[in-house]
Amino acid sequence: MYPTVDPVSLATALNISMDCLDALNTTLPCDPILLDMAQTVENYWWEADNVTTLCNASCFVAVQDWDADVQARCYYDTLVAYNTIVPASSVSGRYWDGVQFACLTSGNATEPDGWYSDDDTSWCIIDSQNWVGSDFIKPNCTTDPTNAFCSDPTNLDVESTRIANLYGNDVLCSECFIQTMYQRVISPYLPDHDFSDYLIGEYLDILDVCNYTNAMPELIIRALPDYSMAMPPPVNLTNVASDTVCTGQTIVTSTLSPNANCNSLSQAFNAATGDVQTATGNTNCTTLKTSFCLQQPCTLRLVPNNATCDSLSASFSTANLTVTSVQLLNWNPNINGLCDSLTVGDYVCASVPGGSYVPPVPPAGSANDGGQQRGGGDGSAALNKTTSIPSPIQSGVTTAGCKLFGQAPAGDYCYNFAQEFNIPLDQFYLWNPVLGAGGAKCSTNFWAGNWYCVSGPASAASSTSTSTSTTATPTSTAPAVPSPTQTGITPNCNKWAAASGTDYCYIFAQEHGITTDQLYAWNTVLGSGGSNCSTSLWKGYYYCIGVSG
């Protein structure tokens, strides 16, 4: 039930006894998804095989035994939920309450501790999904315009809301209907509302109408639970330093756009989404503080669908740097989600915040010793470079006419990288348009381990990109369609580009100078508004980036 953490720390955090924690932390022989659904059993549509799986003997008895154990061992323990103090035993209790409701059958429900047998003919919850009735009897205001309901729809008489009048006797007096009503009104978690009083009164009325009174156990009036409000924990201000200095980026709130959100702040300051939320103290990244402190900038990446810590760290690794999950979590101490289920669409740091240390160039005239500081020459051996077209390389990096390529080290920014190769920034951006005009996309498109042109032609206007693209000269005949492509691409396309394995739709569109709306309109395989981008933008496949007419 709980993640693998130190049990003493967990018990302390929950403010419960170790014995109670041990009782709660039990593995059950049940389908976890179906068991979780049973907590709010009436919020779901159930199929017969779902109920059969949940209500097998081993699961049913195990949940019952688990709840009995928790009730005994957590008797004096409480938890805080939604600012309310509740019994710790309600954790298992709500599961057991839901399982009992889900597992009612037409043959067993009068047995308090029973469960289904092979002779049972139907699950009550399956039957209940086919019951046809109404919430109330609506008067005919055409024939009876003086009825109070016609002027005030909330003014209903008792007979109009009487359940015995809303269903036929074949449903009303069926065993499943009566047992379902009984299970609902005896629940220890029946809320203290007027509607609950209404249900109890209607249940007793149904027993009378159906002559079923002697067949059912007597209702026992339960004591109402006393759920006290939880007091907020005391704030210890004695250890807060009054002269705390921000070692990262100090953000003055008044300088921000009133429409700023988590992602826009992440992009503006190259900070992970979780770090922005933590710094502002709000999941929406709004704050009443006059300023807040963010960590140093880092290289950002978006979390794709189905990402885990392992898959992200592997995608950030290069031939020269292996990124581990531990490093990833060190760079992202406030990452959202669990490591096996990270929050899609968040920005995370793919490099060390603040960048890694770049050693100074060794003194001129020292012996060349592989670029090592103990006797290196110009330090160039610390940088990987090649004259042939290397891999990996993004589309939008000049290859035709480029005389030298450099590999981006982990932790570098565009500025550092250009300095290391002694080239002006504007020239670097000209040779590598994937980085955007003036380096506008450096924070998202400058990737560690990828190669960039560091000595290109005098003008990049005649250069081509590494992504294979084809543009048709306007003629009366349609241009040749490249391969491979998917179905769902506009037939009047006259310009194509292949996707790289690391592209996202919005990056792919930016690289080729089109809007995402155009990309989605010309490539309907990507779904309305790009809803299929995470599954249908395939490496090496061609997509339309221009149309004729």
mmCIF file of N, CA and C in Angstrom, residues 314-422:
data_model
loop_
_atom_site.group_PDB
_atom_site.id
_atom_site.type_symbol
_atom_site.label_atom_id
_atom_site.label_comp_id
_atom_site.label_asym_id
_atom_site.label_seq_id
_atom_site.Cartn_x
_atom_site.Cartn_y
_atom_site.Cartn_z
ATOM 1 N N ALA A 314 17.973 7.626 -19.106
ATOM 2 C CA ALA A 314 18.590 6.979 -20.267
ATOM 3 C C ALA A 314 18.553 7.899 -21.481
ATOM 4 N N SER A 315 17.447 8.637 -21.655
ATOM 5 C CA SER A 315 17.340 9.540 -22.805
ATOM 6 C C SER A 315 18.272 10.738 -22.676
ATOM 7 N N PHE A 316 18.658 11.095 -21.447
ATOM 8 C CA PHE A 316 19.579 12.210 -21.234
ATOM 9 C C PHE A 316 21.042 11.775 -21.355
ATOM 10 N N SER A 317 21.288 10.486 -21.347
ATOM 11 C CA SER A 317 22.655 9.971 -21.398
ATOM 12 C C SER A 317 23.225 10.115 -22.805
ATOM 13 N N THR A 318 24.540 10.234 -22.873
ATOM 14 C CA THR A 318 25.245 10.332 -24.153
ATOM 15 C C THR A 318 26.399 9.344 -24.151
ATOM 16 N N ALA A 319 27.127 9.331 -25.253
ATOM 17 C CA ALA A 319 28.282 8.443 -25.340
ATOM 18 C C ALA A 319 29.339 8.805 -24.309
ATOM 19 N N ASN A 320 29.338 10.069 -23.877
ATOM 20 C CA ASN A 320 30.359 10.525 -22.937
ATOM 21 C C ASN A 320 29.845 10.694 -21.514
ATOM 22 N N LEU A 321 28.548 10.549 -21.322
ATOM 23 C CA LEU A 321 27.987 10.761 -19.989
ATOM 24 C C LEU A 321 26.794 9.841 -19.782
ATOM 25 N N THR A 322 26.884 9.011 -18.765
ATOM 26 C CA THR A 322 25.758 8.156 -18.397
ATOM 27 C C THR A 322 25.012 8.818 -17.248
ATOM 28 N N VAL A 323 23.769 9.199 -17.510
ATOM 29 C CA VAL A 323 22.937 9.827 -16.484
ATOM 30 C C VAL A 323 22.153 8.734 -15.775
ATOM 31 N N THR A 324 22.248 8.686 -14.465
ATOM 32 C CA THR A 324 21.518 7.690 -13.681
ATOM 33 C C THR A 324 20.243 8.308 -13.109
ATOM 34 N N SER A 325 19.369 7.457 -12.626
ATOM 35 C CA SER A 325 18.139 7.951 -11.991
ATOM 36 C C SER A 325 18.458 8.765 -10.741
ATOM 37 N N VAL A 326 19.529 8.382 -10.041
ATOM 38 C CA VAL A 326 19.936 9.132 -8.848
ATOM 39 C C VAL A 326 20.343 10.548 -9.234
ATOM 40 N N GLN A 327 21.117 10.677 -10.339
ATOM 41 C CA GLN A 327 21.498 12.011 -10.802
ATOM 42 C C GLN A 327 20.268 12.813 -11.216
ATOM 43 N N LEU A 328 19.366 12.153 -11.918
ATOM 44 C CA LEU A 328 18.143 12.830 -12.352
ATOM 45 C C LEU A 328 17.388 13.407 -11.159
ATOM 46 N N LEU A 329 17.270 12.627 -10.093
ATOM 47 C CA LEU A 329 16.546 13.094 -8.909
ATOM 48 C C LEU A 329 17.332 14.169 -8.167
ATOM 49 N N ASN A 330 18.662 14.119 -8.229
ATOM 50 C CA ASN A 330 19.470 15.190 -7.634
ATOM 51 C C ASN A 330 19.261 16.503 -8.385
ATOM 52 N N TRP A 331 19.142 16.411 -9.706
ATOM 53 C CA TRP A 331 18.900 17.613 -10.501
ATOM 54 C C TRP A 331 17.465 18.103 -10.339
ATOM 55 N N ASN A 332 16.559 17.188 -9.985
ATOM 56 C CA ASN A 332 15.132 17.510 -9.892
ATOM 57 C C ASN A 332 14.578 17.071 -8.539
ATOM 58 N N PRO A 333 14.952 17.746 -7.462
ATOM 59 C CA PRO A 333 14.508 17.312 -6.130
ATOM 60 C C PRO A 333 13.002 17.439 -5.924
ATOM 61 N N ASN A 334 12.333 18.224 -6.768
ATOM 62 C CA ASN A 334 10.886 18.424 -6.607
ATOM 63 C C ASN A 334 10.109 17.889 -7.804
ATOM 64 N N ILE A 335 10.628 16.845 -8.424
ATOM 65 C CA ILE A 335 9.973 16.262 -9.599
ATOM 66 C C ILE A 335 8.584 15.767 -9.217
ATOM 67 N N ASN A 336 7.627 15.959 -10.107
ATOM 68 C CA ASN A 336 6.236 15.585 -9.826
ATOM 69 C C ASN A 336 5.946 14.155 -10.267
ATOM 70 N N GLY A 337 5.209 13.434 -9.437
ATOM 71 C CA GLY A 337 4.856 12.053 -9.739
ATOM 72 C C GLY A 337 5.818 11.080 -9.087
ATOM 73 N N LEU A 338 5.509 9.797 -9.231
ATOM 74 C CA LEU A 338 6.397 8.747 -8.750
ATOM 75 C C LEU A 338 7.364 8.374 -9.858
ATOM 76 N N CYS A 339 8.461 7.713 -9.503
ATOM 77 C CA CYS A 339 9.491 7.409 -10.488
ATOM 78 C C CYS A 339 8.983 6.492 -11.597
ATOM 79 N N ASP A 340 7.943 5.716 -11.323
ATOM 80 C CA ASP A 340 7.410 4.852 -12.378
ATOM 81 C C ASP A 340 6.209 5.480 -13.074
ATOM 82 N N SER A 341 5.894 6.727 -12.732
ATOM 83 C CA SER A 341 4.744 7.400 -13.347
ATOM 84 C C SER A 341 4.910 8.904 -13.182
ATOM 85 N N LEU A 342 5.798 9.503 -13.982
ATOM 86 C CA LEU A 342 6.077 10.932 -13.873
ATOM 87 C C LEU A 342 4.965 11.748 -14.537
ATOM 88 N N THR A 343 4.817 12.988 -14.101
ATOM 89 C CA THR A 343 3.735 13.842 -14.588
ATOM 90 C C THR A 343 4.028 14.322 -16.003
ATOM 91 N N VAL A 344 3.157 13.939 -16.941
ATOM 92 C CA VAL A 344 3.332 14.280 -18.351
ATOM 93 C C VAL A 344 3.197 15.788 -18.549
ATOM 94 N N GLY A 345 4.075 16.364 -19.400
ATOM 95 C CA GLY A 345 3.980 17.779 -19.725
ATOM 96 C C GLY A 345 4.761 18.696 -18.811
ATOM 97 N N ASP A 346 5.311 18.155 -17.717
ATOM 98 C CA ASP A 346 6.164 18.958 -16.844
ATOM 99 C C ASP A 346 7.533 19.155 -17.495
ATOM 100 N N TYR A 347 8.190 20.250 -17.132
ATOM 101 C CA TYR A 347 9.583 20.433 -17.512
ATOM 102 C C TYR A 347 10.477 19.880 -16.406
ATOM 103 N N VAL A 348 11.544 19.205 -16.802
ATOM 104 C CA VAL A 348 12.522 18.698 -15.842
ATOM 105 C C VAL A 348 13.913 19.103 -16.295
ATOM 106 N N CYS A 349 14.841 19.124 -15.347
ATOM 107 C CA CYS A 349 16.231 19.435 -15.666
ATOM 108 C C CYS A 349 16.908 18.207 -16.257
ATOM 109 N N ALA A 350 17.512 18.391 -17.430
ATOM 110 C CA ALA A 350 18.265 17.312 -18.067
ATOM 111 C C ALA A 350 19.760 17.527 -17.902
ATOM 112 N N SER A 351 20.120 18.478 -17.061
ATOM 113 C CA SER A 351 21.531 18.750 -16.779
ATOM 114 C C SER A 351 21.636 19.329 -15.376
ATOM 115 N N VAL A 352 22.844 19.476 -14.908
ATOM 116 C CA VAL A 352 23.070 20.029 -13.572
ATOM 117 C C VAL A 352 22.618 21.488 -13.533
ATOM 118 N N PRO A 353 21.742 21.877 -12.609
ATOM 119 C CA PRO A 353 21.381 23.294 -12.495
ATOM 120 C C PRO A 353 22.625 24.149 -12.272
ATOM 121 N N GLY A 354 22.753 25.194 -13.061
ATOM 122 C CA GLY A 354 23.933 26.039 -12.972
ATOM 123 C C GLY A 354 25.031 25.632 -13.920
ATOM 124 N N GLY A 355 24.891 24.435 -14.541
ATOM 125 C CA GLY A 355 25.915 23.968 -15.475
ATOM 126 C C GLY A 355 27.081 23.322 -14.776
ATOM 127 N N SER A 356 27.799 22.508 -15.502
ATOM 128 C CA SER A 356 28.976 21.850 -14.946
ATOM 129 C C SER A 356 30.194 22.752 -15.092
ATOM 130 N N TYR A 357 31.187 22.474 -14.300
ATOM 131 C CA TYR A 357 32.392 23.298 -14.297
ATOM 132 C C TYR A 357 33.168 23.137 -15.598
ATOM 133 N N VAL A 358 33.512 24.270 -16.217
ATOM 134 C CA VAL A 358 34.341 24.258 -17.422
ATOM 135 C C VAL A 358 35.723 24.760 -17.038
ATOM 136 N N PRO A 359 36.750 23.903 -17.083
ATOM 137 C CA PRO A 359 38.082 24.326 -16.652
ATOM 138 C C PRO A 359 38.661 25.371 -17.591
ATOM 139 N N PRO A 360 39.532 26.243 -17.069
ATOM 140 C CA PRO A 360 40.151 27.254 -17.926
ATOM 141 C C PRO A 360 41.121 26.624 -18.913
ATOM 142 N N VAL A 361 41.374 27.347 -19.996
ATOM 143 C CA VAL A 361 42.329 26.861 -20.991
ATOM 144 C C VAL A 361 43.723 26.858 -20.377
ATOM 145 N N PRO A 362 44.499 25.781 -20.556
ATOM 146 C CA PRO A 362 45.853 25.732 -19.989
ATOM 147 C C PRO A 362 46.726 26.848 -20.555
ATOM 148 N N PRO A 363 47.772 27.225 -19.828
ATOM 149 C CA PRO A 363 48.657 28.296 -20.293
ATOM 150 C C PRO A 363 49.237 27.982 -21.660
ATOM 151 N N ALA A 364 49.350 29.018 -22.480
ATOM 152 C CA ALA A 364 49.929 28.834 -23.809
ATOM 153 C C ALA A 364 51.366 28.343 -23.684
ATOM 154 N N GLY A 365 51.724 27.435 -24.582
ATOM 155 C CA GLY A 365 53.097 26.944 -24.592
ATOM 156 C C GLY A 365 53.306 25.688 -23.798
ATOM 157 N N SER A 366 52.321 25.252 -23.029
ATOM 158 C CA SER A 366 52.503 24.017 -22.270
ATOM 159 C C SER A 366 52.420 22.835 -23.207
ATOM 160 N N ALA A 367 53.025 21.737 -22.819
ATOM 161 C CA ALA A 367 53.087 20.563 -23.683
ATOM 162 C C ALA A 367 51.699 19.978 -23.864
ATOM 163 N N ASN A 368 51.422 19.530 -25.093
ATOM 164 C CA ASN A 368 50.125 18.921 -25.374
ATOM 165 C C ASN A 368 50.079 17.538 -24.751
ATOM 166 N N ASP A 369 49.166 17.357 -23.807
ATOM 167 C CA ASP A 369 49.055 16.059 -23.130
ATOM 168 C C ASP A 369 47.588 15.675 -23.037
ATOM 169 N N GLY A 370 46.979 15.615 -24.224
ATOM 170 C CA GLY A 370 45.593 15.172 -24.255
ATOM 171 C C GLY A 370 44.632 16.144 -23.615
ATOM 172 N N GLY A 371 45.049 17.392 -23.450
ATOM 173 C CA GLY A 371 44.123 18.369 -22.894
ATOM 174 C C GLY A 371 43.983 18.287 -21.393
ATOM 175 N N GLN A 372 44.793 17.495 -20.695
ATOM 176 C CA GLN A 372 44.688 17.392 -19.246
ATOM 177 C C GLN A 372 45.331 18.615 -18.603
ATOM 178 N N GLN A 373 44.792 19.037 -17.479
ATOM 179 C CA GLN A 373 45.269 20.252 -16.837
ATOM 180 C C GLN A 373 46.684 20.114 -16.311
ATOM 181 N N ARG A 374 47.139 18.888 -16.076
ATOM 182 C CA ARG A 374 48.484 18.766 -15.529
ATOM 183 C C ARG A 374 49.539 19.082 -16.580
ATOM 184 N N GLY A 375 49.155 19.132 -17.863
ATOM 185 C CA GLY A 375 50.141 19.463 -18.884
ATOM 186 C C GLY A 375 49.499 19.536 -20.230
ATOM 187 N N GLY A 376 48.298 20.047 -20.302
ATOM 188 C CA GLY A 376 47.574 20.076 -21.561
ATOM 189 C C GLY A 376 48.028 21.219 -22.423
ATOM 190 N N GLY A 377 47.696 21.087 -23.729
ATOM 191 C CA GLY A 377 48.016 22.152 -24.642
ATOM 192 C C GLY A 377 46.936 23.202 -24.602
ATOM 193 N N ASP A 378 46.077 23.202 -25.643
ATOM 194 C CA ASP A 378 45.034 24.221 -25.688
ATOM 195 C C ASP A 378 43.724 23.735 -25.099
ATOM 196 N N GLY A 379 43.755 22.552 -24.513
ATOM 197 C CA GLY A 379 42.538 22.053 -23.885
ATOM 198 C C GLY A 379 41.540 21.502 -24.877
ATOM 199 N N SER A 380 41.900 21.485 -26.171
ATOM 200 C CA SER A 380 40.917 21.095 -27.168
ATOM 201 C C SER A 380 40.527 19.635 -27.070
ATOM 202 N N ALA A 381 41.363 18.795 -26.480
ATOM 203 C CA ALA A 381 41.029 17.375 -26.405
ATOM 204 C C ALA A 381 39.825 17.123 -25.518
ATOM 205 N N ALA A 382 39.472 18.116 -24.677
ATOM 206 C CA ALA A 382 38.311 17.943 -23.807
ATOM 207 C C ALA A 382 37.012 18.065 -24.592
ATOM 208 N N LEU A 383 37.096 18.593 -25.833
ATOM 209 C CA LEU A 383 35.914 18.770 -26.665
ATOM 210 C C LEU A 383 35.951 17.769 -27.811
ATOM 211 N N ASN A 384 34.839 17.099 -28.031
ATOM 212 C CA ASN A 384 34.753 16.165 -29.151
ATOM 213 C C ASN A 384 34.394 16.931 -30.410
ATOM 214 N N LYS A 385 35.136 16.687 -31.476
ATOM 215 C CA LYS A 385 34.860 17.361 -32.741
ATOM 216 C C LYS A 385 35.211 16.437 -33.894
ATOM 217 N N THR A 386 34.600 16.683 -35.033
ATOM 218 C CA THR A 386 34.835 15.848 -36.204
ATOM 219 C C THR A 386 34.512 16.645 -37.454
ATOM 220 N N THR A 387 35.126 16.240 -38.565
ATOM 221 C CA THR A 387 34.863 16.920 -39.841
ATOM 222 C C THR A 387 33.791 16.200 -40.660
ATOM 223 N N SER A 388 33.504 14.951 -40.305
ATOM 224 C CA SER A 388 32.452 14.218 -41.018
ATOM 225 C C SER A 388 31.118 14.419 -40.306
ATOM 226 N N ILE A 389 30.030 14.192 -41.035
ATOM 227 C CA ILE A 389 28.704 14.395 -40.438
ATOM 228 C C ILE A 389 28.484 13.332 -39.370
ATOM 229 N N PRO A 390 28.340 13.748 -38.107
ATOM 230 C CA PRO A 390 28.266 12.793 -36.997
ATOM 231 C C PRO A 390 26.818 12.433 -36.645
ATOM 232 N N SER A 391 26.678 11.653 -35.625
ATOM 233 C CA SER A 391 25.368 11.275 -35.085
ATOM 234 C C SER A 391 25.513 11.117 -33.571
ATOM 235 N N PRO A 392 24.508 11.562 -32.783
ATOM 236 C CA PRO A 392 23.218 12.115 -33.210
ATOM 237 C C PRO A 392 23.304 13.590 -33.562
ATOM 238 N N ILE A 393 22.467 13.976 -34.497
ATOM 239 C CA ILE A 393 22.419 15.373 -34.917
ATOM 240 C C ILE A 393 20.971 15.710 -35.234
ATOM 241 N N GLN A 394 20.528 16.893 -34.844
ATOM 242 C CA GLN A 394 19.132 17.267 -35.033
ATOM 243 C C GLN A 394 18.898 17.816 -36.431
ATOM 244 N N SER A 395 17.642 17.721 -36.875
ATOM 245 C CA SER A 395 17.262 18.451 -38.077
ATOM 246 C C SER A 395 17.305 19.930 -37.716
ATOM 247 N N GLY A 396 17.764 20.740 -38.655
ATOM 248 C CA GLY A 396 17.913 22.153 -38.347
ATOM 249 C C GLY A 396 19.338 22.512 -37.973
ATOM 250 N N VAL A 397 20.284 21.580 -38.171
ATOM 251 C CA VAL A 397 21.716 21.858 -38.004
ATOM 252 C C VAL A 397 22.339 21.819 -39.393
ATOM 253 N N THR A 398 23.080 22.866 -39.764
ATOM 254 C CA THR A 398 23.693 22.935 -41.086
ATOM 255 C C THR A 398 24.699 21.809 -41.259
ATOM 256 N N THR A 399 24.537 21.045 -42.350
ATOM 257 C CA THR A 399 25.511 19.985 -42.646
ATOM 258 C C THR A 399 26.250 20.269 -43.945
ATOM 259 N N ALA A 400 25.523 20.756 -44.967
ATOM 260 C CA ALA A 400 26.167 21.058 -46.243
ATOM 261 C C ALA A 400 27.099 22.253 -46.060
ATOM 262 N N GLY A 401 28.355 22.043 -46.329
ATOM 263 C CA GLY A 401 29.322 23.121 -46.207
ATOM 264 C C GLY A 401 29.910 23.285 -44.825
ATOM 265 N N CYS A 402 29.417 22.530 -43.838
ATOM 266 C CA CYS A 402 29.981 22.634 -42.490
ATOM 267 C C CYS A 402 31.311 21.893 -42.449
ATOM 268 N N LYS A 403 32.345 22.594 -42.019
ATOM 269 C CA LYS A 403 33.694 22.018 -42.034
ATOM 270 C C LYS A 403 34.071 21.350 -40.718
ATOM 271 N N LEU A 404 33.335 21.667 -39.634
ATOM 272 C CA LEU A 404 33.671 21.080 -38.337
ATOM 273 C C LEU A 404 32.418 21.017 -37.469
ATOM 274 N N PHE A 405 32.241 19.876 -36.815
ATOM 275 C CA PHE A 405 31.124 19.685 -35.893
ATOM 276 C C PHE A 405 31.667 19.494 -34.479
ATOM 277 N N GLY A 406 30.960 20.035 -33.491
ATOM 278 C CA GLY A 406 31.335 19.851 -32.091
ATOM 279 C C GLY A 406 30.201 19.187 -31.329
ATOM 280 N N GLN A 407 30.567 18.350 -30.351
ATOM 281 C CA GLN A 407 29.558 17.664 -29.539
ATOM 282 C C GLN A 407 29.339 18.434 -28.241
ATOM 283 N N ALA A 408 28.074 18.694 -27.924
ATOM 284 C CA ALA A 408 27.737 19.474 -26.728
ATOM 285 C C ALA A 408 27.956 18.641 -25.475
ATOM 286 N N PRO A 409 28.800 19.107 -24.547
ATOM 287 C CA PRO A 409 28.973 18.383 -23.276
ATOM 288 C C PRO A 409 27.755 18.588 -22.373
ATOM 289 N N ALA A 410 27.543 17.682 -21.462
ATOM 290 C CA ALA A 410 26.458 17.837 -20.487
ATOM 291 C C ALA A 410 26.716 19.072 -19.635
ATOM 292 N N GLY A 411 25.685 19.866 -19.411
ATOM 293 C CA GLY A 411 25.798 21.049 -18.567
ATOM 294 C C GLY A 411 26.152 22.309 -19.313
ATOM 295 N N ASP A 412 26.488 22.202 -20.606
ATOM 296 C CA ASP A 412 26.829 23.389 -21.381
ATOM 297 C C ASP A 412 25.578 24.140 -21.814
ATOM 298 N N TYR A 413 25.751 25.445 -22.019
ATOM 299 C CA TYR A 413 24.731 26.270 -22.636
ATOM 300 C C TYR A 413 25.286 26.765 -23.966
ATOM 301 N N CYS A 414 24.422 27.335 -24.794
ATOM 302 C CA CYS A 414 24.877 27.825 -26.099
ATOM 303 C C CYS A 414 26.070 28.773 -25.952
ATOM 304 N N TYR A 415 25.979 29.655 -24.960
ATOM 305 C CA TYR A 415 27.032 30.663 -24.778
ATOM 306 C C TYR A 415 28.379 30.005 -24.483
ATOM 307 N N ASN A 416 28.384 29.058 -23.502
ATOM 308 C CA ASN A 416 29.638 28.382 -23.160
ATOM 309 C C ASN A 416 30.196 27.629 -24.362
ATOM 310 N N PHE A 417 29.293 26.939 -25.055
ATOM 311 C CA PHE A 417 29.715 26.092 -26.172
ATOM 312 C C PHE A 417 30.363 26.932 -27.273
ATOM 313 N N ALA A 418 29.743 28.067 -27.609
ATOM 314 C CA ALA A 418 30.312 28.940 -28.637
ATOM 315 C C ALA A 418 31.668 29.487 -28.195
ATOM 316 N N GLN A 419 31.781 29.848 -26.916
ATOM 317 C CA GLN A 419 33.060 30.342 -26.405
ATOM 318 C C GLN A 419 34.152 29.286 -26.502
ATOM 319 N N GLU A 420 33.787 28.037 -26.169
ATOM 320 C CA GLU A 420 34.772 26.954 -26.194
ATOM 321 C C GLU A 420 35.338 26.737 -27.592
ATOM 322 N N PHE A 421 34.533 27.035 -28.625
ATOM 323 C CA PHE A 421 35.011 26.883 -30.000
ATOM 324 C C PHE A 421 35.400 28.225 -30.616
ATOM 325 N N ASN A 422 35.395 29.279 -29.765
ATOM 326 C CA ASN A 422 35.876 30.595 -30.177
ATOM 327 C C ASN A 422 35.141 31.113 -31.412
#
